[in-house]
Amino acid sequence: MKIICPQEDFAAAINIVSKAVATKTTVTIMECILITAYGDEIKLTANNNEIGIDTILNGKIEEEGMIAFDAKFFADIIRSLPNSDVELTTNEKYAGTILCQPSDTERIELGIPGRPGDDFPYLPEINQKGAIEISQMSLRDIIRQTAFASSESDSNIIMSGEHFKIEGNKLQVTAVDGHRFAVRKIILNDNYDNVEAIIPAKTLNELNKILKDDANEIVQMFFSDKYLMFMFDTTVVVTRLIEGEFVNIERMMMNDYQTKFVVPKKILSETLKRASLISREGDKKPIVMDITDNKIYIGIKGINANQNEEIAIEKEGKNLKIGFNPVFLLDVLNVIDEEEVTIYMESAKYPCYIKDEQDTYNYMVLPVNI
Amino acid sequence: MKIICPQEDFAAAINIVSKAVATKTTVTIMECILITAYGDEIKLTANNNEIGIDTILNGKIEEEGMIAFDAKFFADIIRSLPNSDVELTTNEKYAGTILCQPSDTERIELGIPGRPGDDFPYLPEINQKGAIEISQMSLRDIIRQTAFASSESDSNIIMSGEHFKIEGNKLQVTAVDGHRFAVRKIILNDNYDNVEAIIPAKTLNELNKILKDDANEIVQMFFSDKYLMFMFDTTVVVTRLIEGEFVNIERMMMNDYQTKFVVPKKILSETLKRASLISREGDKKPIVMDITDNKIYIGIKGINANQNEEIAIEKEGKNLKIGFNPVFLLDVLNVIDEEEVTIYMESAKYPCYIKDEQDTYNYMVLPVNI
């Protein structure tokens, strides 16, 4: 194999596929990046069997072939090169030679060990029919605004995933763990057949690192029985789906409320940040919210440290005293972009909801006993 | 005690003294920040017996007193407050109360545990006579450009320090370990009595984090038998000295050279960065520099990975083939601000020197056998 690519493009492509490189594995080929150069296409691939990514690398093929390199070492080497053309050649023993001549005063030749790559786990073939389109920015936002609420523990595999549901022109994404849920709804530009799937939150978080914050760039999603494929720019991301039935959150949705208040997001989230510091120091006590007509009193009575704050609010309905783990409320506020949030409660024993009028976001947090 | 201080100033002062807070210790009072408020001076102090720092905090004293708080928790709490006045009150049980009212819509009251602080290790008293003056920027540069060459191991306590020597209007700072030395010379604005001392490199690195990169701001240095005190802005830093005789580096200075060459610093340092990657992968092999008339060939012959680079140089004297640990050369290049460096060598068995004509910096690196 012999290819010539601009160093910047090479480093950027490696950065993309690196998100799918296995870190702790006994299958060492999964710690590699595969380079294939056939026809007029140079492709980089990584695959850890949870998530697989390939991306097209801009460059010239002088001799076709394929090779696999240890991802970490190869990434370090390519990043360490000057911004010029990089010529990569491999021989029949799978040794790679990198050549750069950025100027008359400098010549760089590096020899690095490769492997045949014929044991590399290829990405599954997905039928590219019925693409569902969404902008990179929207998909990025939706994942950022929900993934935190999925369970990090592996004990409930369903809750470690996010539920994607498409009905007509609506996409609804839901994450849930034992204490809370996060629901985001978005209107798509087209109508699609109904489809739903559970996607590992971990792989969505990796996907988010390579999506652009650009409303004009499109992502195409293709659902299959076992996989979901995302196509954008010259990159393909395939993630395994989680089998099973997702948690029915319909019955956890708000029916009614007795107390509703509007509060400045920044002020409440800074109060909750202090609450999490005080709570950590003071025997993990919950916060108590005492909601009155135009003020909310937030307090923690720890043995060592305590908190006693007041925030002016606009309130409708009954007064209420309710307890929370401050971190769960803080997680929600951290992903809301609006300056004010509206919070709905029914009683000290019922869930609390943070949602907007249009129902584009809906967060539920369970209270704790006080 | 009752004091009122702007939150920004409070957080900045905590940030300064935090550099002297002990991290791993059984003496828990050394993990604290002491606040004293007497007369018209609010002072924050931290001291881990290697380095002690106090700084004056801008604010108003409504009731005199003193208190100690756990540094980490107190810093987190003060940083978490909004940018407004912070009122700190303590009671006879050494409980602290923090009160903030940044606006009509918000009231913050936090209770945090304190300690009397009468067991706090005060900074040693240093005679403030014969101040030696240097700009914050120069001191910062000197430390940055030498401290890396001191020994990180505690096995040779002398080499874990830096030697400061003042003769007339000259300050010379030297660091040395078993493989290299770093010498920086600077001309001071005044003449001073001769004085020298060995200062722990670790405490100098902490000092460097709070010095400003400002040539117009002055640091005053006061030497005593056991301590060196730095005074700048409203801050005092006292560091313990290392007792003993410093390594005599005069006999390691360059007598003569057979080979001298000038090389672009950025190109050589990028080559050495790649060398350190290749060397790490390939059984820690040294780099071999083959210095010829107008080119330097740099290579590593590892079993797995190898390197083979050429850089155009301007050379005087003999050709030479010599081996190095690439990291030691890279450390030197990383702290040199000039675009070109001049390197002097005598033979493959003698030290290599990187120094400028004016002798403001002088770095020695021992070669390795090849």
XYZ file of C-alpha atoms in Angstrom:
740
model
C 0.000 0.000 0.000
C 1.148 3.519 -0.687
C -0.924 6.621 0.058
C -0.225 10.349 0.287
C -2.444 12.521 2.506
C -2.243 15.982 4.064
C -1.157 15.640 7.709
C -4.043 17.771 9.039
C -6.662 15.605 7.308
C -4.917 12.448 8.475
C -4.895 13.636 12.095
C -8.551 14.748 11.891
C -9.671 11.378 10.465
C -7.758 9.497 13.163
C -9.403 11.687 15.775
C -12.838 10.696 14.449
C -12.318 6.931 14.332
C -10.424 6.926 17.653
C -13.790 7.237 19.408
C -14.456 3.599 18.475
C -11.104 2.127 19.499
C -11.316 -0.429 22.294
C -9.309 0.481 25.374
C -9.435 -2.533 27.655
C -9.641 -5.663 25.609
C -7.852 -8.939 25.085
C -8.661 -8.747 21.359
C -5.702 -6.555 20.417
C -6.910 -5.989 16.850
C -9.736 -3.904 18.319
C -7.089 -1.506 19.663
C -6.067 -0.810 16.070
C -7.099 1.533 13.303
C -7.561 -0.196 9.954
C -6.510 1.671 6.813
C -7.867 0.433 3.503
C -6.928 1.994 0.183
C -8.796 0.588 -2.799
C -10.117 2.232 -5.950
C -10.070 5.929 -5.182
C -11.040 5.591 -1.517
C -8.794 5.741 1.519
C -10.811 4.675 4.538
C -9.959 4.585 8.257
C -11.961 2.223 10.475
C -12.143 1.433 14.171
C -14.582 -0.929 15.829
C -14.943 -2.127 19.392
C -18.121 -4.122 18.650
C -20.246 -1.612 20.612
C -19.576 1.231 18.230
C -17.820 1.144 14.870
C -16.699 4.172 12.885
C -15.266 4.610 9.437
C -14.336 7.809 7.698
C -12.985 8.684 4.262
C -9.554 10.271 4.238
C -8.725 12.832 1.590
C -5.584 11.709 -0.285
C -3.972 9.897 -3.213
C -3.570 6.140 -3.593
C -0.349 5.178 -5.370
C -0.656 1.495 -4.488
C -3.739 -0.261 -3.152
C -3.677 -2.262 0.056
C -4.662 -2.468 3.656
C -2.940 -2.338 7.037
C -3.788 -2.024 10.732
C -1.821 0.075 13.232
C -2.027 0.325 17.006
C -4.407 3.286 17.329
C -2.753 5.149 20.191
C 0.781 4.971 18.825
C -0.282 5.717 15.269
C -2.349 8.727 16.398
C 0.591 10.082 18.434
C 2.929 9.667 15.451
C 0.641 11.320 12.878
C -0.107 14.216 15.264
C 3.632 14.728 15.797
C 4.266 15.360 12.086
C 4.488 18.824 10.541
C 1.603 20.174 8.501
C 2.648 18.822 5.091
C 1.992 15.808 2.876
C 2.439 12.454 4.589
C 3.450 9.489 2.463
C 2.600 6.136 4.046
C 4.014 2.957 2.511
C 3.700 -0.591 3.781
C 5.683 -3.651 2.776
C 4.908 -7.372 2.594
C 5.924 -7.740 6.253
C 3.325 -5.130 7.278
C 5.931 -2.635 8.354
C 4.838 0.923 7.701
C 7.104 3.733 6.523
C 6.067 7.335 6.935
C 7.824 9.964 4.850
C 7.505 13.761 5.125
C 9.533 16.472 3.469
C 7.978 19.708 4.681
C 10.861 21.824 3.336
C 14.354 21.676 1.853
C 15.868 21.753 5.322
C 14.044 18.752 6.742
C 13.365 15.113 5.909
C 11.401 12.786 8.189
C 11.256 9.010 7.855
C 9.645 6.849 10.497
C 9.240 3.092 10.591
C 6.287 1.755 12.545
C 5.019 -1.797 13.021
C 1.700 -2.786 11.399
C -0.454 -5.887 11.168
C -2.253 -7.474 8.219
C -5.691 -6.463 9.507
C -7.455 -9.440 7.932
C -8.803 -10.322 11.393
C -10.208 -6.803 11.778
C -13.927 -6.794 12.700
C -15.643 -5.059 9.776
C -18.594 -2.799 10.365
C -21.906 -4.621 9.836
C -23.614 -3.961 6.510
C -26.728 -1.849 7.011
C -29.390 -1.418 4.382
C -29.199 2.204 3.319
C -32.882 2.688 2.680
C -35.276 5.046 4.429
C -32.792 7.553 5.775
C -34.142 9.670 8.628
C -32.577 13.110 8.463
C -31.732 15.462 11.297
C -29.209 18.278 11.596
C -25.910 17.553 13.348
C -26.640 20.349 15.817
C -30.090 19.022 16.750
C -28.848 15.469 17.247
C -25.956 16.778 19.340
C -28.290 18.851 21.518
C -30.760 16.009 22.000
C -28.051 13.605 23.132
C -26.448 16.184 25.430
C -29.827 16.991 26.956
C -30.864 13.411 27.697
C -27.907 11.020 27.959
C -27.005 12.133 31.517
C -30.259 10.585 32.786
C -29.474 7.081 31.585
C -28.071 4.597 34.047
C -24.300 4.237 34.242
C -24.550 0.928 36.006
C -24.661 -2.230 33.912
C -27.086 -3.897 36.289
C -30.036 -2.775 34.194
C -28.928 -2.990 30.580
C -32.153 -1.391 29.238
C -31.639 1.739 31.348
C -28.048 2.108 30.111
C -29.527 2.965 26.726
C -31.546 5.794 25.225
C -34.863 5.206 23.538
C -35.220 6.763 20.063
C -38.796 6.772 18.762
C -39.869 8.180 15.421
C -43.547 8.680 14.645
C -44.364 10.601 11.500
C -42.307 13.757 11.696
C -41.630 13.459 15.435
C -38.472 12.184 17.083
C -38.681 11.494 20.800
C -35.554 10.570 22.754
C -35.858 9.227 26.295
C -33.389 8.280 28.991
C -34.337 6.916 32.381
C -32.743 5.499 35.486
C -34.285 4.568 38.815
C -34.632 8.167 39.995
C -35.465 10.307 36.971
C -36.216 10.511 33.282
C -35.316 12.925 30.483
C -37.475 13.306 27.368
C -36.681 15.487 24.371
C -38.987 15.905 21.389
C -38.106 17.386 18.048
C -40.017 17.948 14.825
C -38.232 16.572 11.763
C -38.487 18.123 8.309
C -40.088 15.028 6.771
C -42.506 12.262 7.659
C -41.138 8.766 8.240
C -42.393 5.276 8.998
C -42.659 4.566 12.703
C -39.516 3.075 14.172
C -37.982 2.773 17.616
C -34.773 1.425 19.161
C -32.662 1.485 22.321
C -29.143 2.790 21.761
C -26.316 2.494 24.328
C -25.891 5.950 25.917
C -22.132 5.383 25.994
C -21.926 5.134 22.206
C -24.172 8.202 21.785
C -21.777 10.161 24.000
C -18.892 9.102 21.738
C -20.903 10.065 18.653
C -21.519 13.479 20.206
C -17.779 14.179 20.341
C -17.534 14.045 16.550
C -20.817 15.706 15.543
C -20.506 19.348 14.531
C -22.464 22.113 16.229
C -23.895 23.042 12.837
C -27.603 23.299 11.989
C -26.893 23.121 8.234
C -25.044 19.808 8.281
C -27.245 16.748 8.015
C -27.013 13.346 9.726
C -28.768 10.410 8.087
C -29.952 7.652 10.420
C -30.648 4.106 9.202
C -32.305 1.699 11.618
C -31.885 -2.062 11.321
C -32.817 -4.917 13.669
C -29.565 -4.917 15.545
C -27.873 -1.681 14.585
C -28.356 2.008 14.068
C -26.167 3.690 11.486
C -25.395 7.413 11.405
C -23.987 8.914 8.189
C -22.628 12.469 8.084
C -19.839 14.286 6.225
C -17.716 11.335 5.019
C -18.163 9.403 8.245
C -20.241 6.359 9.151
C -20.972 5.448 12.775
C -22.640 2.127 13.515
C -23.832 1.400 16.999
C -25.190 -1.820 18.389
C -28.765 -1.671 19.683
C -29.912 -2.922 23.070
C -32.505 -5.675 22.751
C -35.648 -5.604 24.818
C -38.581 -3.425 25.695
C -37.842 0.093 26.925
C -39.218 1.331 30.234
C -42.787 2.555 29.832
C -42.481 6.154 30.902
C -46.009 7.113 29.812
C -47.358 6.101 33.222
C -44.686 8.261 34.911
C -45.795 11.359 33.019
C -47.366 14.237 34.897
C -51.154 13.965 35.331
C -51.749 16.936 37.492
C -49.891 19.398 39.641
C -50.632 21.350 42.800
C -47.626 23.656 42.732
C -45.996 25.373 39.771
C -43.207 27.936 39.892
C -40.858 29.784 37.565
C -37.275 30.359 38.729
C -34.134 31.908 37.160
C -32.076 28.925 36.033
C -28.614 30.336 36.831
C -29.502 31.316 40.392
C -31.112 27.956 41.164
C -28.288 25.977 39.616
C -25.664 27.904 41.617
C -27.660 27.238 44.775
C -27.763 23.540 43.881
C -24.008 23.531 43.238
C -23.431 24.858 46.753
C -25.957 22.308 48.009
C -23.958 19.484 46.456
C -20.776 20.790 48.160
C -22.532 21.108 51.530
C -24.264 17.753 51.095
C -20.963 16.041 50.301
C -19.371 17.517 53.434
C -22.439 16.950 55.598
C -23.357 13.255 55.590
C -25.106 13.315 52.171
C -28.182 15.074 53.516
C -30.865 15.929 50.951
C -31.903 19.499 50.256
C -35.259 20.637 51.514
C -37.185 23.025 49.278
C -39.803 25.041 51.083
C -41.933 26.595 48.366
C -44.015 29.573 49.491
C -45.924 32.284 47.675
C -43.074 34.292 46.215
C -39.990 32.666 47.648
C -38.377 29.306 47.697
C -36.293 28.441 50.761
C -33.584 25.905 50.092
C -31.802 24.333 53.010
C -29.601 21.505 54.177
C -29.253 20.793 57.869
C -26.003 18.841 58.082
C -24.166 18.174 61.339
C -21.052 19.914 60.061
C -22.173 22.177 57.293
C -25.547 23.678 56.516
C -27.255 25.798 53.885
C -30.087 28.267 54.081
C -30.920 30.141 50.877
C -33.816 32.124 49.464
C -34.715 32.705 45.826
C -37.593 34.864 44.608
C -39.993 32.878 42.394
C -43.288 33.249 40.558
C -45.572 30.609 41.974
C -49.071 29.255 41.322
C -50.926 26.774 43.530
C -50.188 25.295 46.933
C -47.218 25.752 49.226
C -45.026 22.666 49.491
C -42.051 21.284 51.399
C -40.133 18.629 49.468
C -36.704 16.952 49.553
C -34.253 16.174 46.737
C -30.809 14.872 45.976
C -29.419 18.218 44.704
C -27.267 16.554 42.024
C -30.299 15.159 40.182
C -31.882 18.606 39.848
C -28.524 20.147 38.950
C -27.995 17.626 36.123
C -31.263 18.804 34.573
C -30.543 22.526 34.905
C -27.069 22.032 33.418
C -28.528 20.958 30.053
C -31.368 23.477 29.777
C -30.439 26.444 27.590
C -33.308 28.745 28.649
C -32.793 31.449 31.289
C -35.889 30.493 33.261
C -37.299 27.084 34.086
C -40.769 26.054 35.156
C -41.078 23.375 37.820
C -44.234 21.369 38.570
C -44.932 19.389 41.745
C -47.909 17.567 43.204
C -46.828 16.566 46.706
C -43.706 15.660 48.675
C -44.150 12.032 47.653
C -44.819 12.547 43.933
C -42.361 13.204 41.112
C -41.246 16.713 40.229
C -41.283 17.806 36.582
C -39.162 20.424 34.841
C -40.622 21.072 31.409
C -41.420 23.775 28.894
C -44.868 24.739 27.553
C -44.201 23.263 24.108
C -43.147 19.936 25.647
C -39.845 19.970 23.733
C -38.201 18.903 26.974
C -39.644 17.112 29.972
C -37.529 16.054 32.949
C -38.791 14.073 35.921
C -36.926 13.764 39.225
C -38.153 11.706 42.167
C -38.098 13.442 45.560
C -36.493 11.898 48.643
C -38.042 11.566 52.077
C -37.284 14.342 54.551
C -14.696 37.426 63.924
C -16.696 39.227 61.274
C -15.314 40.341 57.923
C -16.789 41.508 54.619
C -14.829 40.973 51.392
C -15.595 40.982 47.663
C -16.043 37.379 46.483
C -13.566 37.770 43.589
C -10.791 38.980 45.895
C -11.581 36.243 48.406
C -11.358 33.547 45.729
C -8.116 35.030 44.324
C -6.480 35.157 47.768
C -7.497 31.557 48.491
C -6.045 30.545 45.138
C -2.691 32.090 46.112
C -2.340 30.513 49.563
C -3.688 27.150 48.354
C -0.272 26.504 46.794
C 1.082 25.986 50.324
C -1.664 23.699 51.619
C -0.470 20.224 52.591
C -2.167 17.430 50.699
C -1.022 14.209 52.306
C -0.389 14.755 55.967
C -1.440 13.463 59.361
C -1.250 17.018 60.740
C -4.726 18.074 59.656
C -4.230 21.731 60.615
C -1.754 21.949 57.691
C -4.677 21.124 55.351
C -6.322 24.354 56.510
C -6.278 28.010 55.535
C -5.922 30.333 58.516
C -7.802 33.636 58.418
C -6.702 36.340 60.822
C -8.447 39.704 61.078
C -6.742 42.171 63.392
C -6.288 45.938 63.182
C -7.078 46.760 59.580
C -5.545 43.649 58.057
C -7.303 40.506 56.898
C -4.690 37.872 56.183
C -4.952 34.367 54.715
C -2.166 31.902 55.519
C -1.283 28.354 54.509
C 1.848 26.482 55.500
C 2.986 22.938 54.887
C 6.403 23.487 56.523
C 8.144 23.300 53.131
C 6.504 26.415 51.807
C 4.350 28.927 53.637
C 2.293 31.666 52.013
C 0.312 34.545 53.401
C -1.566 37.193 51.499
C -3.559 40.269 52.478
C -7.224 40.171 51.577
C -9.009 43.364 50.628
C -12.044 43.817 52.919
C -13.588 45.286 56.044
C -13.171 43.967 59.604
C -16.308 44.389 61.716
C -15.033 42.170 64.529
C -11.471 40.975 65.025
C -10.623 37.299 65.345
C -9.094 34.281 63.758
C -10.295 30.952 62.369
C -9.027 28.031 60.311
C -11.035 26.242 57.611
C -10.352 23.076 55.664
C -8.688 24.548 52.572
C -10.304 22.431 49.874
C -13.875 22.725 51.142
C -13.523 26.417 51.943
C -12.067 27.145 48.490
C -14.912 25.242 46.792
C -17.495 27.147 48.837
C -16.040 30.621 48.205
C -15.652 29.884 44.468
C -19.285 28.763 44.313
C -20.580 32.147 45.522
C -21.811 34.890 43.198
C -19.637 37.925 42.523
C -20.807 40.135 45.398
C -19.819 40.995 48.961
C -19.224 37.994 51.207
C -19.814 38.401 54.925
C -18.014 35.812 57.055
C -18.867 35.541 60.744
C -17.564 33.008 63.261
C -18.910 32.177 66.706
C -17.324 30.960 69.943
C -17.716 27.353 68.771
C -15.650 28.124 65.635
C -18.588 27.623 63.312
C -18.424 29.921 60.306
C -21.437 31.587 58.705
C -21.206 32.966 55.186
C -23.805 35.475 54.073
C -24.322 36.882 50.536
C -27.140 38.990 49.183
C -26.222 39.634 45.565
C -29.670 41.025 44.722
C -33.206 41.455 46.045
C -34.171 38.085 44.635
C -31.524 36.014 46.358
C -30.158 35.405 49.851
C -27.405 32.884 50.596
C -26.444 31.659 54.046
C -24.020 28.799 54.531
C -22.742 27.266 57.732
C -19.318 25.659 57.618
C -17.206 24.073 60.342
C -14.017 25.866 61.455
C -11.267 25.273 63.994
C -9.600 27.644 66.462
C -6.360 27.734 64.493
C -4.178 28.275 67.568
C -2.193 25.168 66.599
C -1.586 26.614 63.110
C 2.117 26.661 62.162
C 2.948 30.352 61.701
C 5.364 31.451 59.015
C 8.883 31.938 60.397
C 9.887 35.536 61.067
C 12.470 36.682 58.533
C 14.562 39.789 58.965
C 13.400 42.171 56.260
C 16.758 43.788 55.603
C 18.763 43.753 52.409
C 15.962 43.027 49.951
C 17.195 41.721 46.611
C 14.869 42.906 43.865
C 13.926 41.196 40.628
C 10.888 41.513 38.371
C 8.142 38.907 38.698
C 8.556 38.066 35.023
C 12.315 37.478 35.266
C 11.999 35.279 38.349
C 9.220 33.331 36.674
C 11.306 32.809 33.521
C 14.395 31.772 35.470
C 12.513 29.159 37.463
C 10.703 27.823 34.380
C 13.997 27.603 32.499
C 15.926 25.713 35.175
C 13.661 23.809 37.600
C 13.065 20.923 35.139
C 16.734 19.919 35.461
C 16.607 19.346 39.202
C 16.199 15.826 40.489
C 12.681 14.628 41.252
C 13.945 11.760 43.348
C 14.466 12.342 47.054
C 17.538 10.133 47.118
C 19.808 13.121 46.640
C 18.271 15.962 48.590
C 20.801 18.542 47.344
C 19.884 17.859 43.705
C 16.172 18.261 44.478
C 16.915 21.944 45.008
C 17.988 24.891 42.907
C 21.065 26.918 43.713
C 20.546 30.708 43.850
C 23.806 32.658 43.933
C 24.054 36.447 44.039
C 27.377 38.172 43.421
C 27.256 41.945 43.050
C 24.571 42.578 40.458
C 24.535 39.011 39.103
C 22.015 36.313 39.948
C 22.900 32.784 38.859
C 20.378 29.970 39.234
C 21.500 26.379 38.786
C 19.716 23.031 38.753
C 21.436 19.705 38.282
C 20.692 16.009 38.355
C 22.883 13.037 37.466
C 22.531 13.582 33.710
C 22.386 17.323 33.086
C 22.539 20.831 34.435
C 20.718 24.084 33.717
C 22.268 27.476 34.465
C 20.574 30.845 34.018
C 22.272 34.168 34.654
C 20.609 37.516 34.992
C 21.859 41.039 35.669
C 19.994 42.741 38.514
C 19.382 46.479 38.667
C 21.418 46.922 41.868
C 24.530 45.574 43.565
C 24.091 43.292 46.556
C 26.226 41.483 49.123
C 27.171 37.992 48.045
C 24.695 35.356 49.165
C 23.785 31.832 48.085
C 21.236 29.185 49.029
C 19.643 25.947 47.862
C 15.855 26.153 47.463
C 13.573 23.115 46.965
C 12.606 23.044 43.263
C 9.125 21.879 44.257
C 8.440 25.057 46.227
C 9.822 27.205 43.394
C 7.389 25.513 41.014
C 4.521 26.414 43.367
C 5.807 29.993 43.623
C 5.830 30.159 39.825
C 2.099 29.482 39.690
C 1.338 32.717 41.542
C 3.979 35.042 40.066
C 2.691 37.368 37.353
C 4.178 37.460 33.882
C 4.856 41.170 34.376
C 8.242 42.865 34.004
C 7.071 45.931 35.951
C 6.061 44.098 39.115
C 8.864 43.584 41.615
C 9.652 40.614 43.865
C 11.784 41.247 46.952
C 13.893 38.335 48.159
C 15.198 38.099 51.745
C 17.699 35.370 52.552
C 18.123 33.983 56.062
C 20.008 30.965 57.385
C 17.151 28.544 57.000
C 14.635 30.349 54.823
C 14.179 32.431 51.722
C 11.300 34.888 51.724
C 9.699 36.327 48.579
C 7.522 39.431 48.912
C 5.393 40.702 46.034
C 2.020 42.422 45.671
C 0.489 41.795 49.106
C 1.831 38.263 49.285
C 4.668 36.680 51.270
C 6.104 33.283 50.328
C 8.578 31.648 52.684
C 10.395 28.553 51.583
C 12.626 26.306 53.604
C 16.237 26.064 52.377
C 18.118 22.839 51.792
C 21.193 22.582 54.008
C 24.503 21.494 52.550
C 26.953 22.314 49.818
C 25.615 22.511 46.260
C 27.130 20.413 43.491
C 30.206 22.103 42.084
C 29.245 22.557 38.462
C 32.266 24.731 37.591
C 34.287 21.625 36.768
C 31.479 20.414 34.483
C 31.545 23.626 32.436
C 32.677 23.500 28.824
C 36.424 23.869 28.346
C 36.624 23.342 24.663
C 34.578 22.026 21.773
C 35.294 20.237 18.532
C 31.848 20.561 16.967
C 29.463 23.505 17.000
C 26.212 23.831 15.104
C 23.182 26.076 14.852
C 19.781 24.452 14.340
C 16.166 25.766 14.141
C 14.723 25.050 17.570
C 11.185 24.141 16.467
C 12.316 21.602 13.869
C 14.763 19.907 16.246
C 12.263 19.807 19.087
C 9.589 18.235 16.871
C 12.115 15.631 15.740
C 12.940 14.917 19.388
C 9.233 14.609 20.233
C 8.879 11.938 17.566
C 12.082 10.359 18.867
C 10.590 10.088 22.342
C 7.475 8.391 20.890
C 9.563 5.962 18.840
C 11.948 5.357 21.736
C 9.063 4.575 24.087
C 7.630 2.056 21.592
C 11.005 0.636 20.670
C 12.750 -0.664 23.799
C 13.929 2.784 25.056
C 16.672 3.021 22.446
C 18.680 6.258 22.470
C 18.743 8.585 19.487
C 21.903 8.730 17.442
C 22.889 12.143 16.062
C 25.199 11.989 13.094
C 26.531 15.502 12.648
C 27.992 16.237 9.206
C 28.936 19.386 7.358
C 25.510 20.839 6.666
C 23.137 18.185 7.890
C 22.374 16.388 11.074
C 21.016 12.849 10.754
C 18.892 11.768 13.684
C 17.959 8.137 14.015
C 16.656 5.429 16.288
C 17.015 1.803 15.289
C 14.365 0.042 17.364
C 13.236 -3.514 16.741
C 9.629 -2.386 16.239
C 9.798 1.248 15.351
C 12.584 3.343 13.894
C 13.357 6.915 12.975
C 15.535 8.431 10.323
C 15.458 12.203 9.978
C 17.579 14.942 8.449
C 17.782 18.586 9.449
C 19.877 21.228 7.685
C 22.330 22.909 10.083
C 25.161 25.443 10.095
C 28.176 23.639 11.467
C 31.760 24.438 12.455
C 34.422 21.894 13.388
C 34.548 18.126 13.263
C 31.930 15.596 12.238
C 30.569 13.598 15.163
C 28.291 10.663 15.941
C 26.789 10.833 19.420
C 23.882 9.267 21.361
C 21.279 10.857 23.663
C 18.172 10.200 25.643
C 15.868 12.373 23.471
C 13.795 13.556 26.449
C 16.774 15.302 28.089
C 17.448 17.391 24.981
C 13.738 18.042 24.500
C 13.396 19.363 28.076
C 16.051 21.972 27.265
C 14.552 23.047 23.940
C 11.099 23.358 25.538
C 12.261 26.207 27.797
C 14.374 28.150 25.304
C 12.491 31.083 23.802
C 14.881 31.778 20.893
C 14.148 30.438 17.387
C 17.630 29.034 16.891
C 19.892 27.217 19.315
C 23.627 26.651 19.244
C 24.919 23.269 20.351
C 28.541 22.499 21.327
C 30.137 19.056 21.553
C 33.596 17.693 22.062
C 33.289 13.963 21.528
C 30.784 11.143 21.874
C 31.912 10.643 25.476
C 31.889 14.284 26.604
C 28.979 16.459 27.653
C 26.979 18.425 25.116
C 26.222 22.106 25.799
C 23.334 24.223 24.574
C 24.096 27.860 25.340
C 23.887 31.368 23.979
C 26.786 33.735 23.229
C 25.992 35.998 26.192
C 25.970 33.038 28.565
C 22.490 33.976 29.878
C 21.620 30.311 29.595
C 23.843 27.262 29.626
C 22.492 23.710 29.507
C 24.589 20.555 29.738
C 23.339 17.106 28.785
C 25.425 13.944 29.106
C 25.468 11.663 26.049
C 24.713 7.939 26.235
C 26.789 5.132 24.765
C 25.767 3.919 21.318
